[in-house]
Structure formats: structure tokens, C-alpha cells
XYZ file of C-alpha atoms in Angstrom:
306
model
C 102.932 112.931 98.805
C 106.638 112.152 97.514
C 107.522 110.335 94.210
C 111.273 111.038 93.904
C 114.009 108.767 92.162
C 116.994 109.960 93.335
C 119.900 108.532 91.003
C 122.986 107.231 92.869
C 125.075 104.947 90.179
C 124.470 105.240 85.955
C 127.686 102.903 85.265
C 127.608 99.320 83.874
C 130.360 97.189 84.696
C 133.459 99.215 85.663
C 133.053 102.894 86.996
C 134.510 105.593 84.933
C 134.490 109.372 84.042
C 133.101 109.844 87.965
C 130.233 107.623 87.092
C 129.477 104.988 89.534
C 127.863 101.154 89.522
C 124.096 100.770 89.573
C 122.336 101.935 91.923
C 118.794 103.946 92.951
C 116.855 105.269 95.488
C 113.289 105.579 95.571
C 110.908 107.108 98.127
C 107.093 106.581 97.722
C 104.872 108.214 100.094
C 108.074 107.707 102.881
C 108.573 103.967 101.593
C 112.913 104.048 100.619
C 113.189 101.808 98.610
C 117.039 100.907 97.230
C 116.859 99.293 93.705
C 120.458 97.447 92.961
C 123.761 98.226 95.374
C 126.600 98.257 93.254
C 130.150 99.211 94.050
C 130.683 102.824 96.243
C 126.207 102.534 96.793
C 126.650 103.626 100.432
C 129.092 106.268 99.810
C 126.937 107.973 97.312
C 124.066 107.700 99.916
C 126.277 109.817 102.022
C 127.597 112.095 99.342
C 123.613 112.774 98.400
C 122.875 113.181 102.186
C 120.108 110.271 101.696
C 118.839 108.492 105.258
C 120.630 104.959 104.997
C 118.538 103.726 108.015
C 115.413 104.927 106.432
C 116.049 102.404 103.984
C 113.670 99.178 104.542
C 113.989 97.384 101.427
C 116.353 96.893 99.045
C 116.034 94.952 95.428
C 118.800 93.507 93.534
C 117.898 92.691 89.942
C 120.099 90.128 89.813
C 123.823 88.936 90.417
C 126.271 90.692 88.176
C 129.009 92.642 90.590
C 128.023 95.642 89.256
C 124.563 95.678 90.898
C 124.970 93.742 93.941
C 128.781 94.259 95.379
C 127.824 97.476 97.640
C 125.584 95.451 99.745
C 127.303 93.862 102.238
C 129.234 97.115 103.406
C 125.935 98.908 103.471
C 124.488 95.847 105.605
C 127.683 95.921 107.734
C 127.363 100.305 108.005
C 123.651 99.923 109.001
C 124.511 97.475 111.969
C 127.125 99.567 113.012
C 124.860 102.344 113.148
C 122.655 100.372 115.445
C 119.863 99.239 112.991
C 117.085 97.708 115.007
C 114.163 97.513 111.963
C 114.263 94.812 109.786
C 115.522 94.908 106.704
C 113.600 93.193 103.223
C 116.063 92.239 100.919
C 114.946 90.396 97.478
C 117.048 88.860 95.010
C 117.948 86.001 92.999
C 118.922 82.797 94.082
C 122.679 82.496 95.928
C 122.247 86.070 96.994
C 121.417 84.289 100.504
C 124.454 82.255 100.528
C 126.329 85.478 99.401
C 125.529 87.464 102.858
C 125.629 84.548 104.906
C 128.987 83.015 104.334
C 130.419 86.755 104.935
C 128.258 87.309 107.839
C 130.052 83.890 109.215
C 133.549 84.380 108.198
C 133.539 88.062 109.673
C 131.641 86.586 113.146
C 129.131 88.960 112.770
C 126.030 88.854 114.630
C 123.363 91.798 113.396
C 121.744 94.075 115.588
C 118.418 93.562 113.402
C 116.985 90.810 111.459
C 117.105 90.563 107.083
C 114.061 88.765 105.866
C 115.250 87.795 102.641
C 112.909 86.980 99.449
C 114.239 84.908 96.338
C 113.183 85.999 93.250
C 111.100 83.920 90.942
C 113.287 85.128 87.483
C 111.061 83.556 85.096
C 107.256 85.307 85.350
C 105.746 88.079 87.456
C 105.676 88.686 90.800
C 103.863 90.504 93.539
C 106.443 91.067 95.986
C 105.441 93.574 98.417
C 101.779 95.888 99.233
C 100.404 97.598 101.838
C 98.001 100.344 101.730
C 99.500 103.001 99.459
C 102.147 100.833 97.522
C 102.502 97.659 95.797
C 105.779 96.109 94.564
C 106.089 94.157 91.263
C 108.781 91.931 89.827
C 108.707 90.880 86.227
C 111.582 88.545 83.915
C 114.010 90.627 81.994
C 116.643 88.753 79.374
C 120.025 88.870 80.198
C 122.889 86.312 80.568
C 121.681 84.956 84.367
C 118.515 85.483 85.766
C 117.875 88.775 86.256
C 114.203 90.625 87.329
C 112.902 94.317 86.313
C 110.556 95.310 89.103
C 107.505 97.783 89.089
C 106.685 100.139 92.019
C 102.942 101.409 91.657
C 100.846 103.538 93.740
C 97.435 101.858 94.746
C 94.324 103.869 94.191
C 93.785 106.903 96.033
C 91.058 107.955 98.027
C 88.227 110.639 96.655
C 89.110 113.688 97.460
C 86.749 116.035 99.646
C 85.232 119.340 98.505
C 86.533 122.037 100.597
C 83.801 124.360 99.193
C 80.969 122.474 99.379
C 81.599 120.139 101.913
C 79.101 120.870 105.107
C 80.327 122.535 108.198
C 79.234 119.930 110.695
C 79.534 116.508 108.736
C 80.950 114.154 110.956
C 84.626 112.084 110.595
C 82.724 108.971 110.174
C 81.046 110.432 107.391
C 83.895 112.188 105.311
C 85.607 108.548 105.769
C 83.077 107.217 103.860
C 83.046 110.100 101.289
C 86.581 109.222 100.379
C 85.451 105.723 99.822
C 83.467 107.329 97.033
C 79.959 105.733 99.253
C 76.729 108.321 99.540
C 75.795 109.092 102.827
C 72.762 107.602 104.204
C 70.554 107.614 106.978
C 69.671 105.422 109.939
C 66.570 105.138 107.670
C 67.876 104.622 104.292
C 67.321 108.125 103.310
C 70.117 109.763 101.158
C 72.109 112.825 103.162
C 74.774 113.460 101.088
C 75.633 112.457 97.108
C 79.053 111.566 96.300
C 79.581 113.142 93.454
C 78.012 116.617 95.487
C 80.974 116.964 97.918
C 84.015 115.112 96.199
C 86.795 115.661 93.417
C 88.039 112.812 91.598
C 91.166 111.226 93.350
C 94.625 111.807 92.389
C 96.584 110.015 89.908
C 98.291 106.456 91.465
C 101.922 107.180 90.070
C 104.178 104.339 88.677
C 107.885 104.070 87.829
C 109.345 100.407 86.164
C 113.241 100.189 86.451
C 114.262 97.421 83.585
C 118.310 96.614 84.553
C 120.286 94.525 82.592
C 118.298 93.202 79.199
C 118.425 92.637 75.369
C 115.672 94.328 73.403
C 112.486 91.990 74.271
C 108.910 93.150 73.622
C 107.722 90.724 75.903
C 108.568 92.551 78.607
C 106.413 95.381 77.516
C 102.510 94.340 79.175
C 104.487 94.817 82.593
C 105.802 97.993 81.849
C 102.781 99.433 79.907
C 102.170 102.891 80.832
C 103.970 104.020 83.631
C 104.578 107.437 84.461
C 108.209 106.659 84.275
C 110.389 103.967 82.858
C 113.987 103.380 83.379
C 115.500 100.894 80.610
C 119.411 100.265 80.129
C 121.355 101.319 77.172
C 124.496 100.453 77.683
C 125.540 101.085 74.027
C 125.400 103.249 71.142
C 123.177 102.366 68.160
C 126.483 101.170 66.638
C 127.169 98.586 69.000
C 124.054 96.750 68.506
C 125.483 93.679 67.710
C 127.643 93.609 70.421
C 124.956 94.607 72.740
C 122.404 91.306 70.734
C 125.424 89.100 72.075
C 125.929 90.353 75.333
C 122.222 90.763 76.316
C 122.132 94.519 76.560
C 120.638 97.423 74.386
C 121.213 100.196 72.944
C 119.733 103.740 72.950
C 117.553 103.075 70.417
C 115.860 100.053 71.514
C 115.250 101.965 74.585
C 113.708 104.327 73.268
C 111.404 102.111 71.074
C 110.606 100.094 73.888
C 109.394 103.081 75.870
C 107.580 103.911 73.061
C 105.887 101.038 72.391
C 104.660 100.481 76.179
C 103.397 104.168 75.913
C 105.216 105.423 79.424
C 105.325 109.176 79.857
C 109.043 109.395 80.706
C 111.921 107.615 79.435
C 115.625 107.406 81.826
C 118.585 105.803 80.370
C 121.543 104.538 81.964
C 124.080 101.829 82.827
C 126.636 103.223 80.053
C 129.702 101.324 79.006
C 132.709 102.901 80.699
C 134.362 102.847 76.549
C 131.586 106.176 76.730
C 133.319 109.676 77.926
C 130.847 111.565 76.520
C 127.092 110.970 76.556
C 125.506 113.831 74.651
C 124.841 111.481 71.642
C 123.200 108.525 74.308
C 120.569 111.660 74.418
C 120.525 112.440 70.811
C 119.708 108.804 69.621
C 117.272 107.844 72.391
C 115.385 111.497 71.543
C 114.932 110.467 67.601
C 112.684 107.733 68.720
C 111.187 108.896 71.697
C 111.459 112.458 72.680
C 111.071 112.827 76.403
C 114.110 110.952 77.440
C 116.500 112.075 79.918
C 119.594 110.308 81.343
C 120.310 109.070 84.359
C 122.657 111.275 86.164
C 124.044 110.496 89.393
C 122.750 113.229 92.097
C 119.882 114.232 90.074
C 116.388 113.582 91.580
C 113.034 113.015 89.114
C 110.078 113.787 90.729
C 106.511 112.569 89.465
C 104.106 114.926 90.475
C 100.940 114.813 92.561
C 98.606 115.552 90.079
């Protein structure tokens, strides 16, 4: 079942060098999932050939232009395209007011409903679960209220033992096999062990996407070992006093965080447009914590199926 991050803006506040504002899509097990909708979001849907309408929820971290100001001409595309689903939408408070005054001023009527969620910015969050996926929020620390949010698999089922598993067992049966139950009897009697006709179950992937933030350890029991972590660096290590006082980070404190919360993947982004060249973003991150790659727009991370 897909895991895929499929990067569609790396920029921070003003696009340069063909780099766009933040933006990312995610697809879990057929869930699409759009995380921030900067500037030019809905054109690099298009460029990337990604399914706009497949989209059914959409989370802004909070409101800074550069993560929010593609959304209302990807909310005006999908109605002209006849949208009938409802679309989730969570963000921070205003972002309400922000869709409804232009949805008033431009007499627009939707052709589907947006059930909209305001963030709580200040502690966790469970926003949205079903059966396969659960979807987190968590307080990051920036200059207005702003949210990281976790997307984790929930537990997977046992899986069956092609080899050993009987001919003739019934459905009801290998349903409860997957439960990781025995199999009795009408009598109490044991049929069939567990452990006999099962493998373990796969590994529930995770992925935590930390926005806009100063370095802050405290955010690190939220983000502790996920499969893979995406943390800002919007500067060099020798801006880090620029970055202290305008609630950003730097490579390294990237890195360290990743580090410290033990994840097994580490993907920078949101780079100051002063940055042409980001060869030594890599370089720095990579002295602290070695599998780091950075975000680059068009480029897809998968997390296997293991």
C-alpha cells in the first residue's frame, strides 16, 4: 500500500531560482492529503500530473502567505471542476473568515461543502482517524500560531501464511487470524494456533512535517521516531542568529533535532530565496545527521512496505 510524499513547493517566503512556496502532497493507502497551499500550489499539482479532486483534506500549518495563499484558487479550480465530495480543511484561527469573505465578495456558491477544523496551536491534537490512518497536530514555535502535524499508519493486520495456511479454512476464520485470535471450536477446542499460520504484520509507517519553527526540543516526544521527518531550515548555520530572531532554523538544528527524536529520514526545506545554491544546505545538515535529503520540488519519497 502507498506511502509517497510528493514535494510540490521547498521556498520560504518569496519564490526564487524556480523554487516555489510551501507546499506537499501526501497519499497514504489512497488518503491525499495536501499539507500547506502556498503561492502557484495548484499549478504544480498540474505540472506533477497529481489528481486535484482526489484531494480530501488539506492542512495549513498556519497563516503566513507563503503557506496558505494558493488555497482559495485551488478551492475556486475544484468547484469549477464540479467537486461534489466534501472537502476537510484545518487551520488556524481567521483561516475561516479568510475563505468566507472571498467566497462572498466573488458571489460564489460551491458545488460541495468545506467542513472546516480550527486548530488548537498550543498542545496536541487528534485531528482525523479511520481505519488505516490517524492524523496528528502538535505546537511548533514561530511568530503566530503555527501547528506541525503527524500522519501515522494504525496497526496492521497479521499477515496469513500462504504456505501453511489450510486449503479449506473458511473467510470467517482467516478474519480472525488477522486479528492475531486462535481458532476455536463450537466446543472450545483449539483448530488452529496463531502463531502456526501467520507472519508478523507489516510496519505502520509515519512521516511528521514540522513548518515554520525555531529550534525547540519540546517538540521532539511528537515527532519521536518516525520513519520520516520533514523540519525547516530556512538558513545556513551562519545565519543562526537571524534565524533565533525570526523563529526559524537552520540546517544544523535540523539535523540535531532529527537526531535527537531518532527518525529514520531527515527532509529539509523552506530555503531563503538569498540561497541560489543549496549543495552546502546538504553538506551541513549531513555532518550531524547523515541521511538527510532535501526537499526538491517534483521529487517523490516513498516509505516502503516493509
Amino acid at each position: 500500500m502507498s506511502f509517497q510524499l510528493k514535494i510540490l513547493g521547498s521556498n520560504s517566503a518569496m519564490p526564487a531560482y524556480g523554487r516555489h512556496h510551501s507546499a506537499q502532497l501526501l497519499n497514504v493507502q489512497n488518503h491525499y492529503f495536501l499539507i500547506d497551499c502556498g503561492e502557484a500550489t495548484q499549478m504544480q499539482l498540474s505540472r506533477y500530473k497529481c489528481k486535484t479532486l482526489r484531494i480530501s483534506h488539506i492542512f495549513i500549518s498556519h497563516l503566513h502567505g507563503d503557506h496558505y495563499l494558493g488555497l482559495m484558487g485551488l478551492i475556486f479550480t475544484m468547484h469549477l471542476l464540479r467537486r461534489k465530495s466534501d472537502l476537510y480543511i484545518y487551520g488556524q484561527k481567521g483561516l475561516r473568515d479568510i475563505i468566507t469573505t472571498q467566497l462572498k465578495y466573488s458571489d460564489t456558491v460551491l458545488n460541495y461543502n468545506i467542513r472546516f477544523k480550527e486548530l488548537v496551536p498550543h498542545q496536541p491534537e487528534l485531528l482525523f482517524e479511520d481505519n488505516s490512518v490517524e492524523v496528528s497536530s502538535f505546537p511548533l514555535f514561530h511568530r503566530v500560531p503555527c501547528c506541525g502535524f503527524l500522519f501515522k499508519e494504525k496497526p496492521k493486520p497479521m499477515r496469513l501464511n500462504k504456505e501453511k495456511l489450510p486449503q479449506k479454512i473458511s473467510l470467517a476464520h482467516i478474519a480472525l487470524l488477522k486479528k492475531g485470535e486462535d481458532i476455536y471450536d463450537d466446543e472450545g477446542n483449539l483448530i488452529y494456533r496463531n502463531a502456526d499460520l501467520t507472519l508478523p504484520p507489516r510496519k505502520s509507517r509515519s512521516y511528521a512535517y514540522c513548518s515554520d519553527t525555531k529550534y525547540e526540543e519540546s517538540i521532539i516526544p511528537n515527532i519521536a521516531g518516525v520513519d520520516l521527518l520533514y523540519h525547516e531550515a530556512t538558513f545556513l548555520n551562519a545565519k543562526e542568529m537571524w534565524a533565533t530572531q525570526t523563529f526559524h532554523s537552520t540546517t544544523t538544528q535540523a539535523a540535531e533535532i532529527a537526531k535527537k527524536a531518532n527518525v529514520g529520514q531527515l527532509l529539509i526545506g523552506h530555503y531563503s530565496a538569498r540561497y541560489n545554491d543549496l549543495t552546502p544546505f546538504l553538506t551541513e545538515a549531513r555532518a550531524v545527521f547523515e541521511n538527510t535529503q532535501l526537499a526538491t520540488e517534483g521529487e517523490a519519497i516513498d516509505i516502503p512496505d516493509l
